[in-house]
PDB file of C-alpha atoms in Angstrom:
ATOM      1  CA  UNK A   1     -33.257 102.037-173.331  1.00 39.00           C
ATOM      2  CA  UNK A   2     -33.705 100.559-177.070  1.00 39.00           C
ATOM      3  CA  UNK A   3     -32.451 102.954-179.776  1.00 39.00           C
ATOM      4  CA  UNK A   4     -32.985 101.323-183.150  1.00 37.00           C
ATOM      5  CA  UNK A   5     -31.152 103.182-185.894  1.00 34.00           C
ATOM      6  CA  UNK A   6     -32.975 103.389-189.335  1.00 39.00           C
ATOM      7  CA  UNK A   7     -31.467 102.079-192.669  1.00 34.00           C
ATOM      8  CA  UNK A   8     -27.887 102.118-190.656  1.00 32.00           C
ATOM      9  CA  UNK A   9     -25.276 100.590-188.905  1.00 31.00           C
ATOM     10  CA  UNK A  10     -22.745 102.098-186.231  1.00 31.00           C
ATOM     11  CA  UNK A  11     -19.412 101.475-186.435  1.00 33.00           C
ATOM     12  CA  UNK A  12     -17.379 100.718-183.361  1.00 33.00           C
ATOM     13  CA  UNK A  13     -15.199 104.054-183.711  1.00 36.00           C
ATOM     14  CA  UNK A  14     -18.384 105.973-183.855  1.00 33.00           C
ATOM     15  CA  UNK A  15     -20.075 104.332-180.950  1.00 35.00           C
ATOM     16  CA  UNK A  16     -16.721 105.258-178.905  1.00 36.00           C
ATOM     17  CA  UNK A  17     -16.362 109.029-180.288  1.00 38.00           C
ATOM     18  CA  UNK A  18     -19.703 109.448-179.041  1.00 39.00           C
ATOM     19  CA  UNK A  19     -19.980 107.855-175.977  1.00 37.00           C
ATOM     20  CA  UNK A  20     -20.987 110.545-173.298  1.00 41.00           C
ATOM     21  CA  UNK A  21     -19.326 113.568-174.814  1.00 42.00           C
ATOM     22  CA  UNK A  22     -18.928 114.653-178.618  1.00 41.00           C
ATOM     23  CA  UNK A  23     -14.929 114.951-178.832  1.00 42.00           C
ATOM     24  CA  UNK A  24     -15.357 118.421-180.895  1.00 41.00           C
ATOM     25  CA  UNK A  25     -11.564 118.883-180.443  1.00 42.00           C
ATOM     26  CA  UNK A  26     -11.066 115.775-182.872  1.00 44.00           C
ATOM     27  CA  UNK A  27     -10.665 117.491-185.869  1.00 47.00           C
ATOM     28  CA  UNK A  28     -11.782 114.545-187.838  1.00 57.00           C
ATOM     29  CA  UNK A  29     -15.577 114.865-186.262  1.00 69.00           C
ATOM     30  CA  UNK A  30     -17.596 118.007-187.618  1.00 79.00           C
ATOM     31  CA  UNK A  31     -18.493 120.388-184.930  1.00 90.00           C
ATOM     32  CA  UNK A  32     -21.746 120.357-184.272  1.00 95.00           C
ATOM     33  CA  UNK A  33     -23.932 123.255-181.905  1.00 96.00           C
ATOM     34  CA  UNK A  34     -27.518 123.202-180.323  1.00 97.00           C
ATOM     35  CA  UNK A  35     -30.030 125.733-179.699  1.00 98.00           C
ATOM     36  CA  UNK A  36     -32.558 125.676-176.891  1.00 98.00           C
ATOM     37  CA  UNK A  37     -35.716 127.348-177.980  1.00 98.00           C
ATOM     38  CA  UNK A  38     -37.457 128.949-174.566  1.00 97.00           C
ATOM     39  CA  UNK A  39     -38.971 131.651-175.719  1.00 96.00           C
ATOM     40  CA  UNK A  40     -42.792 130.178-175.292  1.00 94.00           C
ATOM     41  CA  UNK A  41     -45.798 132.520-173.651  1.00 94.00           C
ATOM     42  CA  UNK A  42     -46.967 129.086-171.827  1.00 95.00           C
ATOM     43  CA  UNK A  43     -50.106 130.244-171.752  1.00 93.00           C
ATOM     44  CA  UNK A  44     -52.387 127.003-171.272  1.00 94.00           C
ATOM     45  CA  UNK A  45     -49.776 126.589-168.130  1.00 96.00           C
ATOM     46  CA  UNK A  46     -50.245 129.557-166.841  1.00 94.00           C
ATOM     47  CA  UNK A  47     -46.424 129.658-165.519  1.00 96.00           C
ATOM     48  CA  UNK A  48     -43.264 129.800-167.489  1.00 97.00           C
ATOM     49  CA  UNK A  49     -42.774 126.067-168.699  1.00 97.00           C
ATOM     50  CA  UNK A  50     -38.768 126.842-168.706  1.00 97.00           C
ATOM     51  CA  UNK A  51     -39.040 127.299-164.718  1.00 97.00           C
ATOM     52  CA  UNK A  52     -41.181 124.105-164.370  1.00 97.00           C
ATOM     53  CA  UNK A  53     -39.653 120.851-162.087  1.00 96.00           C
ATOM     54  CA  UNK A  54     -38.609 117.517-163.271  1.00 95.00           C
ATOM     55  CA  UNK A  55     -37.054 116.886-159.788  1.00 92.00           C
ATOM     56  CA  UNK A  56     -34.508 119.068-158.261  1.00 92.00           C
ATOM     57  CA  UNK A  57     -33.969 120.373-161.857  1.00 95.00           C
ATOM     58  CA  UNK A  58     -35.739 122.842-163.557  1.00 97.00           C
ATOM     59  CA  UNK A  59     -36.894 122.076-167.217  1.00 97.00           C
ATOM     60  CA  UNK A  60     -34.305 125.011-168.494  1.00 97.00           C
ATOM     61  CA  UNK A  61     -32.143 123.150-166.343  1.00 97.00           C
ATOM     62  CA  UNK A  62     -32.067 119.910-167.646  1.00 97.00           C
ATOM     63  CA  UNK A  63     -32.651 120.453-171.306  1.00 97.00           C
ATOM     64  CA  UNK A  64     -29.512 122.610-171.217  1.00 98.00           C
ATOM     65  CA  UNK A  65     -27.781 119.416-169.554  1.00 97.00           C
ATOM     66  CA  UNK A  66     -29.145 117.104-172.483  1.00 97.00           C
ATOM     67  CA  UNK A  67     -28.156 119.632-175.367  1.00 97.00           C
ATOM     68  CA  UNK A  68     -24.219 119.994-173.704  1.00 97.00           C
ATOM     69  CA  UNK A  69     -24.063 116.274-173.834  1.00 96.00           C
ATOM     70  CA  UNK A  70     -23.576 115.876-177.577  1.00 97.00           C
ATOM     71  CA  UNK A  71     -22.926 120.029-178.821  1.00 96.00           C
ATOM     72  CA  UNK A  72     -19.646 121.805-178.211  1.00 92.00           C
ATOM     73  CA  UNK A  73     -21.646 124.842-177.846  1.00 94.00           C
ATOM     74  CA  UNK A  74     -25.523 126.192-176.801  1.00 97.00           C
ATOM     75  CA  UNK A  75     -27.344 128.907-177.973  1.00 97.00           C
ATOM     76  CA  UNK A  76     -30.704 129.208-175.531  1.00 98.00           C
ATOM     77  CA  UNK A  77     -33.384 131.076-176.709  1.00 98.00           C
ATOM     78  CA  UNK A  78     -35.657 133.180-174.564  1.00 97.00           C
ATOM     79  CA  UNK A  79     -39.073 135.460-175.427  1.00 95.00           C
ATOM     80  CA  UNK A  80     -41.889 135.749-173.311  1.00 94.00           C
ATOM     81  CA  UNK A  81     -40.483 135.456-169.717  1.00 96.00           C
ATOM     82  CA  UNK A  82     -37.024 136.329-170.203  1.00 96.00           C
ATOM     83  CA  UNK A  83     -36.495 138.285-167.023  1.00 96.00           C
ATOM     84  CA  UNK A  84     -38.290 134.963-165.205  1.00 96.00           C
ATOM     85  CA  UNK A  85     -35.979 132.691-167.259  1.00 97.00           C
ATOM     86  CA  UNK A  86     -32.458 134.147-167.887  1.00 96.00           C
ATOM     87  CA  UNK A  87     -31.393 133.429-164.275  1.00 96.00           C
ATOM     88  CA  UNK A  88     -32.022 129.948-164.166  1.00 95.00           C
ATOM     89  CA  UNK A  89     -29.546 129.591-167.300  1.00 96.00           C
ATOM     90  CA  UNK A  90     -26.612 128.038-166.049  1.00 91.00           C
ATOM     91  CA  UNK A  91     -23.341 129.924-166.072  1.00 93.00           C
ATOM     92  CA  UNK A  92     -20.998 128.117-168.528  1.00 94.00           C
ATOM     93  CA  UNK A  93     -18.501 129.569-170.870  1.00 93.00           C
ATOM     94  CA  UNK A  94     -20.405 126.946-173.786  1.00 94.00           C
ATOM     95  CA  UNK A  95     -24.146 128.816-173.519  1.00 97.00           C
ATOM     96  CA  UNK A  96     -24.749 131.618-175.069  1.00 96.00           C
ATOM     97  CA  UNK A  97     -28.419 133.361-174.245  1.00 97.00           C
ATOM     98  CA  UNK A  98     -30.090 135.640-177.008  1.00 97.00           C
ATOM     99  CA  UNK A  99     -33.846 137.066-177.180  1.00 97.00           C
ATOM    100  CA  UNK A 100     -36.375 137.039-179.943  1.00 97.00           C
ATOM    101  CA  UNK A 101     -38.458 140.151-179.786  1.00 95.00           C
ATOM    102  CA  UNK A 102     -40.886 138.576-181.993  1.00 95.00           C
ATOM    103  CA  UNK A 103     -41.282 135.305-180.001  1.00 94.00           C
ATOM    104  CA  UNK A 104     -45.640 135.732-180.871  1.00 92.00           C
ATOM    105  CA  UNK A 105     -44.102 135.316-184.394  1.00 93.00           C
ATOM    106  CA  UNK A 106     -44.122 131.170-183.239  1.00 92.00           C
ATOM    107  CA  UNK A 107     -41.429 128.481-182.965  1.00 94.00           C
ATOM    108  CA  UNK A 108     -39.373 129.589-186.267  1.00 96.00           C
ATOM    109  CA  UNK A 109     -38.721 133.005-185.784  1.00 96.00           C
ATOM    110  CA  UNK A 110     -37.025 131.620-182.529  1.00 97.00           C
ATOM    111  CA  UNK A 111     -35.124 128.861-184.257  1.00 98.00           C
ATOM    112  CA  UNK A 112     -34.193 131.803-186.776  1.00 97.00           C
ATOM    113  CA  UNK A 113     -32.884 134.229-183.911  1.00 97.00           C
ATOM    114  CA  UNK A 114     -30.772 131.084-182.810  1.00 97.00           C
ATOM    115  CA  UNK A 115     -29.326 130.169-186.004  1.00 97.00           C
ATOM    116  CA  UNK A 116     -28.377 133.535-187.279  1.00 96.00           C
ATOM    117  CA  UNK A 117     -26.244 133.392-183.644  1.00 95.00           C
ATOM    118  CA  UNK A 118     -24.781 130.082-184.639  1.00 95.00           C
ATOM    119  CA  UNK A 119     -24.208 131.178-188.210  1.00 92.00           C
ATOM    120  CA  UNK A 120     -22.234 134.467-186.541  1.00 90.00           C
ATOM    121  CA  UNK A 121     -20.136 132.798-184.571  1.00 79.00           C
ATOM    122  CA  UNK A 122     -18.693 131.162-187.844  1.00 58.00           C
ATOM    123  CA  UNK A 123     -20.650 129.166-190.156  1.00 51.00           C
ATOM    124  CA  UNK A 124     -17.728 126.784-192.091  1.00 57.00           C
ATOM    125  CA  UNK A 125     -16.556 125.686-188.255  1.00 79.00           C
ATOM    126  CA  UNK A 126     -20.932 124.405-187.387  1.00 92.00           C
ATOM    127  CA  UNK A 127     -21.320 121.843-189.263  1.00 93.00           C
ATOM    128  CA  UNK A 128     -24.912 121.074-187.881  1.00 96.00           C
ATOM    129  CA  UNK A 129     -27.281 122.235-184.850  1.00 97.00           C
ATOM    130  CA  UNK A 130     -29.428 120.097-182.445  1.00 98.00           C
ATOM    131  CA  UNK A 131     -32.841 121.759-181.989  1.00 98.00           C
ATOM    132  CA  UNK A 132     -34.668 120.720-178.843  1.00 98.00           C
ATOM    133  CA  UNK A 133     -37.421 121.735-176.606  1.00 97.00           C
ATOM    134  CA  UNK A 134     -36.943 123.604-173.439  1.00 96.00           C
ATOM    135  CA  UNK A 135     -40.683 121.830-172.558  1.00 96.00           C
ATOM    136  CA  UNK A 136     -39.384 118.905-173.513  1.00 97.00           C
ATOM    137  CA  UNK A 137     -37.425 117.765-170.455  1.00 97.00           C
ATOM    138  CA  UNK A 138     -38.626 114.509-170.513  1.00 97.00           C
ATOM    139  CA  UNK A 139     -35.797 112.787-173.803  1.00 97.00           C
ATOM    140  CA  UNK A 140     -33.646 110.541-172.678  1.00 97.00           C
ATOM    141  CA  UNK A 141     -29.858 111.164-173.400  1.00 97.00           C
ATOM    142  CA  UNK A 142     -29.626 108.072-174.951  1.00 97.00           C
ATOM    143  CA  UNK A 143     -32.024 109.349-177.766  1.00 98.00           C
ATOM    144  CA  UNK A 144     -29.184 112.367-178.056  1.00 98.00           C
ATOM    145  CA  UNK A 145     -26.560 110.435-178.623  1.00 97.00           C
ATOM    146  CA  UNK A 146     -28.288 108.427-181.045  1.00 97.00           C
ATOM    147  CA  UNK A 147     -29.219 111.179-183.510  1.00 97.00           C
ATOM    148  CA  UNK A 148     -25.730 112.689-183.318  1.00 97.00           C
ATOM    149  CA  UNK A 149     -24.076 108.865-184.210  1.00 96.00           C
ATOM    150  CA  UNK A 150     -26.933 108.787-187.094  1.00 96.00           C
ATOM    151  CA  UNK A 151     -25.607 112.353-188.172  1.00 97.00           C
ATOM    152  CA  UNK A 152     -21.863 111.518-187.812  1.00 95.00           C
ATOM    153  CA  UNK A 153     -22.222 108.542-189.667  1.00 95.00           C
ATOM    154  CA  UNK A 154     -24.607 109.842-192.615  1.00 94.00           C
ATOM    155  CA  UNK A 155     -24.249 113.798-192.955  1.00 93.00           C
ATOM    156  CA  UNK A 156     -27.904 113.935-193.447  1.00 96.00           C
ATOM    157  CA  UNK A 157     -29.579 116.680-194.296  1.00 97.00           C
ATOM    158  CA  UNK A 158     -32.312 116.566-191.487  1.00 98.00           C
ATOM    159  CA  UNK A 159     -31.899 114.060-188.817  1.00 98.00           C
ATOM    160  CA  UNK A 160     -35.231 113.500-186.546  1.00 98.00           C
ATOM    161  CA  UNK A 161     -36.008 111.917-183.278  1.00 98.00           C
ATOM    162  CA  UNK A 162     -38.901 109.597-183.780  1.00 97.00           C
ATOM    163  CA  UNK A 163     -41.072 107.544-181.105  1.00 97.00           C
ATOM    164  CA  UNK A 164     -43.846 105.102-182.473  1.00 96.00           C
ATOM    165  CA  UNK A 165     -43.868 106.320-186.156  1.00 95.00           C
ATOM    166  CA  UNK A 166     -44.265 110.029-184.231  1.00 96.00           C
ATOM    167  CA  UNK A 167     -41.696 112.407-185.181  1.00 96.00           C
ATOM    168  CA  UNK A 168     -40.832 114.808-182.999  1.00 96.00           C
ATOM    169  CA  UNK A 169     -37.899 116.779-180.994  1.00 97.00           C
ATOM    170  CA  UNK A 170     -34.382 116.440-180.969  1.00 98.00           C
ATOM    171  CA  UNK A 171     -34.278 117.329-184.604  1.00 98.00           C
ATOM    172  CA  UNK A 172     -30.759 118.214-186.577  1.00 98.00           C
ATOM    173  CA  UNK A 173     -30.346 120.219-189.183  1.00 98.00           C
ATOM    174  CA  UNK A 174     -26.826 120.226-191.999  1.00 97.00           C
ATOM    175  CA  UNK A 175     -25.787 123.205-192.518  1.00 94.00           C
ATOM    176  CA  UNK A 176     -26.823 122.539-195.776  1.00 95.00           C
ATOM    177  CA  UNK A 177     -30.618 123.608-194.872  1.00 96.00           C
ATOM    178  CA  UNK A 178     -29.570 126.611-192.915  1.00 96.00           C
ATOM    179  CA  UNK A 179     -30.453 129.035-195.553  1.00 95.00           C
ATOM    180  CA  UNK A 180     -33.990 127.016-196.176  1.00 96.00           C
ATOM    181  CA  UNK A 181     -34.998 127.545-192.157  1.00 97.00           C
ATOM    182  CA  UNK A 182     -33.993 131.165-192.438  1.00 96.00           C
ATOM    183  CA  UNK A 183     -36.403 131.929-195.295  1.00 96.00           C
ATOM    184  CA  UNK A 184     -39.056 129.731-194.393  1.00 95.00           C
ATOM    185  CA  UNK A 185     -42.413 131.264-193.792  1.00 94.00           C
ATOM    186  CA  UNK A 186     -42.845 131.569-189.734  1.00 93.00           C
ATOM    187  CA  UNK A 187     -46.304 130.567-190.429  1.00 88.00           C
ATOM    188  CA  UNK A 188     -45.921 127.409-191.317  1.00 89.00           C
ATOM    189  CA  UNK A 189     -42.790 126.400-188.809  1.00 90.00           C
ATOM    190  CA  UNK A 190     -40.010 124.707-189.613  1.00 94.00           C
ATOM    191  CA  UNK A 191     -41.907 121.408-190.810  1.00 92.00           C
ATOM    192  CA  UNK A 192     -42.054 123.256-194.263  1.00 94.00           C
ATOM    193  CA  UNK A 193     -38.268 122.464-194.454  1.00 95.00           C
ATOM    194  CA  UNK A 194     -38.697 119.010-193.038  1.00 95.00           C
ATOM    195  CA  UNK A 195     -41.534 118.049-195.367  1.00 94.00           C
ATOM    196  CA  UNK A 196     -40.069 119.370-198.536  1.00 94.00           C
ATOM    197  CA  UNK A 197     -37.894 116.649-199.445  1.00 94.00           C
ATOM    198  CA  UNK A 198     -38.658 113.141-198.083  1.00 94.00           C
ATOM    199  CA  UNK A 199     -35.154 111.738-199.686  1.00 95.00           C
ATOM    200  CA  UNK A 200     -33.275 113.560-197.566  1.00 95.00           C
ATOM    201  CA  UNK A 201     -34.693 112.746-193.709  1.00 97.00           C
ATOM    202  CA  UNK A 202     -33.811 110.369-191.877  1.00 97.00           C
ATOM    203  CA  UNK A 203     -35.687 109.174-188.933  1.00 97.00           C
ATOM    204  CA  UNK A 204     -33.962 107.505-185.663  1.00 97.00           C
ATOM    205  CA  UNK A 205     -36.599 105.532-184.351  1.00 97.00           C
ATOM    206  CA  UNK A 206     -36.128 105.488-180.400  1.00 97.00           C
ATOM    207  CA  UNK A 207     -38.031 103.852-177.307  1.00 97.00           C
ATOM    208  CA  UNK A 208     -38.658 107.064-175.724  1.00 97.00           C
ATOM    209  CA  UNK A 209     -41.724 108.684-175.070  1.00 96.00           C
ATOM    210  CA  UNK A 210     -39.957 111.748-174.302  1.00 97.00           C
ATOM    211  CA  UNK A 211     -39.596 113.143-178.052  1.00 97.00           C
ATOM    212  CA  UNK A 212     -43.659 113.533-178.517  1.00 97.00           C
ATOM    213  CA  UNK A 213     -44.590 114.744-174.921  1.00 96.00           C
ATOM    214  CA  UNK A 214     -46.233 117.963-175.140  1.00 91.00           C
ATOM    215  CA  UNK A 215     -46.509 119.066-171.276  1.00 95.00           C
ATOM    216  CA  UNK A 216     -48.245 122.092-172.265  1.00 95.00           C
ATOM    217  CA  UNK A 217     -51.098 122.240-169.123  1.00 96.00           C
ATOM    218  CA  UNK A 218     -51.112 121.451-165.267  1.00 96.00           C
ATOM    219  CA  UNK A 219     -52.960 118.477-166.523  1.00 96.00           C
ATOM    220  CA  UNK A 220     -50.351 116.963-169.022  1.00 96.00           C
ATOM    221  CA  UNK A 221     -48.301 117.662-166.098  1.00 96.00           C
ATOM    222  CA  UNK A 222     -50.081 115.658-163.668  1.00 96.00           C
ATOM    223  CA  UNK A 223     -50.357 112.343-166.534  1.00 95.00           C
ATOM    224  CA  UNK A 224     -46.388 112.374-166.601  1.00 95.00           C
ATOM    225  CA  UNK A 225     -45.991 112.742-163.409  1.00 95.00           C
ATOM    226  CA  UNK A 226     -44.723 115.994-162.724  1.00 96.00           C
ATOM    227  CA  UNK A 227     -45.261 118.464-159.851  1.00 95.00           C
ATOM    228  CA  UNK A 228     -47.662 121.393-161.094  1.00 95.00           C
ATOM    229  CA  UNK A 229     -46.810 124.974-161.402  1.00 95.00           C
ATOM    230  CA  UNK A 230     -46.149 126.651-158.293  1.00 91.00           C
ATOM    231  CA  UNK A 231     -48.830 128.101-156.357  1.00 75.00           C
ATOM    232  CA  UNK A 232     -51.976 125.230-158.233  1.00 68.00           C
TER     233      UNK A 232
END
């Protein structure tokens, strides 16, 4: 797969501390976390997306998988269909599983509950997180590990996957703008952080599709592929 890298260059030594699995016990790399935001009602699908199939995996399945590859640590998300959900999450000493109450609130107030967990669990040790997509199974690793090398080569502020001048998900976020996404009207998501200061995103532009498909109906389902929900 093609992964350009905007306005950069990777080293050598960061090509090789990233090469399938972020070395978070080097002390020299900053530790870096992801959160997993499943917490959807999946309405237009009319079945919890989390619980979908790309495969033999489920999408809750594999999105966990992609997030592990490049964060020392998980935080997954869950709302609507918890009870549906939570036993699909794979049992691993890394993930931790939280709920947002709220999750009719939208996207943010997810990404908040998630990030106040990161922040607990000590907030000088994180020095970024990886948001992704639980519907967005689809991102090849690849475009993971091409974000992180961007971030462990820059420190960016906000570091965003982007396909055909389309920005969308894995996105990280610097510690930095922690306090920005936790104050940020839920209204208006988290693309009021994003879009507030132009200077400080950087875009990884990345041959993969995956970062803008929204599988959000049996019928975005079918056009990628995809088995429908069980029981259409």
């Amino acid at each position: 797969m093609r992964v350009t890298i905007l306005r950069s260059a990777l080293s050598p030594a960061v090509c090789a501390a990233n090469s399938d699995r972020i070395a978070d016990a080097n002390l020299s790399l900053p530790r870096i976390e992801a959160i997993l935001l499943a917490a959807g009602e999946s309405r237009r699908m009319g079945y919890p997306k989390p619980l979908l199939r790309v495969g033999a995996e489920s999408f809750i399945a594999r999105t966990t998988a992609l997030a592990l590859g490049v964060a020392s640590r998980l935080v997954i998300v869950l709302g609507a269909h918890a009870e549906r959900v939570r036993p699909a999450v794979a049992p691993d000493s890394r993930i931790i599983v939280v709920e947002n109450p709220n999750f009719d609130r939208g996207q943010l107030s997810s990404l908040k509950v998630g990030l106040a967990e990161v922040i607990a669990g000590g907030p000088q040790a994180v020095a970024a997180v990886v948001v992704h997509l639980a519907d967005h199974p689809l991102v090849a690793p690849a475009t993971f590990r091409a974000l992180v090398d961007d971030y462990r080569k820059t420190a960016s502020p906000i570091v965003v996957a982007r396909y055909n001048g389309r920005r969308g998900h894995p996105v990280i976020f610097d510690r930095a703008v922690f306090a920005e996404l936790m104050a940020a009207p839920e209204d208006q998501g988290a693309r009021v952080v994003v879009n507030a200061d132009a200077a400080r995103v950087r875009y990884v532009d990345v041959d993969d599709p995956g970062v803008v498909l929204d599988l959000d109906t049996p019928a975005d389902l079918a056009h990628a592929g995809l088995p429908p929900p069980p029981g259409l």
